[in-house]
XYZ file of N, CA and C in Angstrom:
279
model
N -32.617 -15.045 12.514
C -32.175 -15.634 13.584
C -32.079 -14.434 14.276
N -32.781 -14.000 15.419
C -32.623 -12.687 16.588
C -32.168 -13.233 17.704
N -31.063 -12.895 18.259
C -30.122 -13.118 19.507
C -30.762 -12.418 20.403
N -30.634 -11.252 20.377
C -31.076 -10.305 21.583
C -32.682 -10.106 21.594
N -33.346 -10.696 21.662
C -34.871 -10.665 21.926
C -35.288 -9.487 22.838
N -34.838 -9.300 23.833
C -35.135 -8.164 24.710
C -34.332 -6.907 24.514
N -33.440 -6.903 23.384
C -32.604 -5.798 22.803
C -31.867 -5.383 24.160
N -31.396 -6.196 24.891
C -30.519 -5.477 26.057
C -29.251 -5.190 25.685
N -28.637 -5.637 24.558
C -27.184 -5.436 24.430
C -26.603 -4.000 24.338
N -27.332 -3.178 23.990
C -26.927 -1.858 23.996
C -26.544 -1.302 25.361
N -27.581 -1.602 26.209
C -27.440 -1.337 27.673
C -26.379 -1.884 28.367
N -26.366 -3.099 27.971
C -24.987 -3.803 28.583
C -23.689 -3.433 28.211
N -23.548 -3.017 27.045
C -22.386 -2.537 26.444
C -22.299 -1.320 27.111
N -23.140 -0.588 27.067
C -22.944 0.950 27.850
C -22.493 1.009 29.259
N -22.889 -0.054 30.018
C -22.663 -0.184 31.340
C -21.196 -0.716 31.336
N -20.806 -1.349 30.484
C -19.395 -1.871 30.608
C -18.304 -0.982 30.231
N -18.587 -0.162 29.358
C -17.499 0.874 28.592
C -18.221 1.976 27.745
N -18.026 2.867 28.114
C -18.547 4.189 27.362
C -17.718 4.638 26.117
N -18.286 3.958 25.014
C -17.591 4.092 23.787
C -17.882 5.387 22.669
N -18.475 6.502 23.366
C -18.865 7.797 22.960
C -17.728 8.355 22.331
N -17.690 8.706 21.199
C -16.511 9.368 20.674
C -15.321 8.699 20.343
N -15.176 7.298 20.677
C -14.141 6.248 20.299
C -14.010 5.773 18.934
N -12.863 5.685 18.772
C -12.753 4.664 17.562
C -12.750 3.261 17.928
N -13.567 2.386 17.214
C -13.680 1.149 17.766
C -13.715 0.411 16.596
N -13.011 -1.182 17.030
C -12.536 -1.981 15.997
C -13.519 -3.309 16.677
N -14.387 -3.646 15.632
C -15.309 -4.723 15.949
C -14.797 -5.810 15.097
N -14.451 -6.800 16.056
C -13.728 -8.109 15.550
C -15.266 -9.272 15.358
N -15.226 -9.794 14.304
C -16.251 -10.553 13.829
C -17.642 -9.971 13.887
N -17.608 -8.924 13.088
C -19.005 -8.320 12.814
C -20.054 -8.853 12.143
N -19.597 -9.766 11.138
C -20.585 -10.727 10.639
C -21.454 -9.730 10.023
N -22.628 -10.068 9.791
C -23.827 -9.257 9.025
C -23.945 -8.023 9.416
N -23.553 -7.384 10.344
C -23.638 -6.205 10.997
C -24.605 -5.982 12.071
N -25.101 -6.949 13.097
C -26.144 -7.082 13.941
C -25.817 -6.045 14.873
N -24.465 -5.982 15.362
C -24.356 -4.824 16.326
C -23.500 -3.556 15.951
N -23.114 -3.630 14.738
C -22.170 -2.581 13.867
C -23.025 -1.273 13.963
N -24.400 -1.238 13.681
C -25.239 0.069 13.714
C -25.205 0.467 15.002
N -25.652 -0.524 16.035
C -25.604 0.234 17.467
C -24.372 0.729 17.857
N -22.994 0.097 17.637
C -21.988 0.833 17.946
C -21.446 2.011 17.336
N -22.478 2.133 15.796
C -22.043 3.449 15.074
C -22.766 4.579 15.625
N -23.928 4.072 16.365
C -24.463 5.494 16.950
C -23.760 6.106 18.215
N -22.736 5.387 18.688
C -22.290 6.405 19.764
C -20.893 6.385 19.633
N -20.223 5.538 18.757
C -18.664 5.662 18.334
C -18.376 6.678 17.299
N -17.125 7.351 17.490
C -16.661 8.325 16.484
C -16.696 7.392 14.994
N -16.067 6.266 15.226
C -15.639 5.509 14.004
C -15.685 4.128 14.516
N -16.191 3.306 13.462
C -16.370 1.952 13.819
C -15.636 1.002 12.582
N -14.645 0.293 12.809
C -14.231 -0.321 11.834
C -14.748 -2.156 12.183
N -15.378 -2.555 11.279
C -15.994 -4.033 11.517
C -15.108 -5.023 10.687
N -14.740 -5.853 11.203
C -13.963 -6.969 10.071
C -14.592 -8.301 10.573
N -14.410 -9.445 9.700
C -14.845 -10.544 9.513
C -13.916 -11.430 8.678
N -14.127 -12.390 8.808
C -13.210 -13.492 7.895
C -13.968 -13.842 6.812
N -15.608 -13.823 6.774
C -16.492 -14.284 6.040
C -16.750 -13.099 4.989
N -16.547 -13.156 3.903
C -16.733 -12.263 2.896
C -18.105 -11.923 2.566
N -18.879 -13.172 2.478
C -20.566 -12.905 2.361
C -21.079 -12.291 3.442
N -20.650 -12.429 4.726
C -21.354 -11.756 5.893
C -20.849 -10.376 5.665
N -19.494 -9.875 5.190
C -19.001 -8.540 5.241
C -20.078 -7.896 4.148
N -20.297 -8.418 2.909
C -20.940 -7.974 1.983
C -22.460 -7.331 2.356
N -22.865 -8.405 3.107
C -24.054 -8.238 3.876
C -24.479 -7.088 4.584
N -23.229 -7.037 5.575
C -23.180 -5.940 6.719
C -23.300 -4.577 5.958
N -22.490 -4.585 4.577
C -22.327 -3.508 4.082
C -23.566 -2.714 3.632
N -24.469 -3.652 3.006
C -25.791 -3.622 2.376
C -26.739 -3.239 3.504
N -26.571 -3.751 4.795
C -27.570 -3.601 5.818
C -27.137 -2.338 6.620
N -25.796 -1.788 6.838
C -25.640 -0.610 7.620
C -24.919 0.101 6.780
N -25.645 1.346 6.533
C -25.318 2.501 5.786
C -25.212 3.603 6.738
N -23.787 3.719 7.187
C -23.619 4.723 8.179
C -22.130 5.478 7.838
N -21.846 6.619 7.763
C -20.734 7.138 7.171
C -19.545 7.037 8.037
N -19.770 6.675 9.382
C -18.713 6.505 10.439
C -18.232 4.910 10.387
N -18.719 4.089 9.249
C -18.174 2.764 9.493
C -17.739 2.295 8.364
N -16.744 1.413 8.733
C -15.789 0.782 7.471
C -16.029 -0.611 7.737
N -16.240 -1.300 6.698
C -16.280 -3.035 6.757
C -14.915 -3.448 5.910
N -14.516 -4.632 6.555
C -13.179 -5.009 5.924
C -13.229 -6.606 6.330
N -12.863 -7.391 5.222
C -12.732 -8.779 5.163
C -11.323 -8.928 5.702
N -11.172 -9.425 7.098
C -9.909 -9.767 7.706
C -10.185 -10.558 8.838
N -9.019 -11.060 9.135
C -8.820 -11.953 10.183
C -7.717 -11.380 11.411
N -8.493 -10.975 12.515
C -7.666 -10.622 13.855
C -6.388 -11.129 14.036
N -6.431 -12.298 13.745
C -5.034 -13.086 14.315
C -3.787 -13.162 13.060
N -4.401 -12.309 12.016
C -3.249 -12.352 11.035
C -2.950 -10.926 10.539
N -3.847 -9.961 10.786
C -3.679 -8.689 10.509
C -2.811 -7.957 11.254
N -1.932 -6.837 10.810
C -1.031 -6.232 11.384
C -1.794 -5.264 12.333
N -1.211 -5.371 13.312
C -1.930 -4.640 14.587
C -1.614 -2.998 14.362
N -2.462 -2.382 14.737
C -2.217 -0.873 14.750
C -2.804 0.065 16.215
N -2.324 -0.441 17.003
C -3.259 -0.096 18.409
C -3.477 1.501 18.418
N -2.546 2.239 17.589
C -2.765 3.679 18.149
C -4.142 4.120 16.947
N -4.405 3.155 16.183
C -5.596 3.385 15.360
C -7.070 3.476 15.832
N -7.087 2.531 17.121
C -8.500 2.495 17.783
C -8.294 2.680 19.136
N -9.388 3.293 19.761
C -9.442 3.273 20.988
C -10.097 1.924 22.219
N -10.767 1.282 21.244
C -11.562 0.198 22.026
C -11.641 -0.993 20.982
N -11.685 -2.317 21.518
C -11.948 -3.281 20.601
C -13.267 -4.164 21.312
N -14.262 -4.590 20.277
C -15.322 -5.053 20.935
C -15.195 -6.453 20.144
N -15.596 -7.393 20.643
C -15.703 -9.000 20.271
C -16.907 -9.570 21.101
N -18.017 -9.643 20.324
C -18.963 -10.334 20.999
C -19.752 -11.300 20.105
N -19.798 -12.481 20.877
C -20.332 -13.592 20.039
C -19.264 -14.083 18.733
N -18.173 -14.163 19.128
C -17.330 -14.721 17.831
C -16.173 -15.371 18.599
N -15.937 -16.296 17.799
C -14.827 -17.311 18.119
C -13.671 -16.867 17.089
């Protein structure tokens, strides 16, 4: 399933926030649909999702040295606000 058929998300995100050189926490990264795009501009991306299968798929799909994947729940993980500069949550509940 392709959600962003016009590939507008990168432009929309760029207009909303300049993530260049930032450490980004991606909440609900799923299968990595947006992770690769974020990795192109961010210094570091930590992508978390509660679905272990989706995280495994993302690890296979996105091969970037500045991306870390983790099975985690934002509601229960220990907050470490000094380790990220921005949080991205898109199409996640």
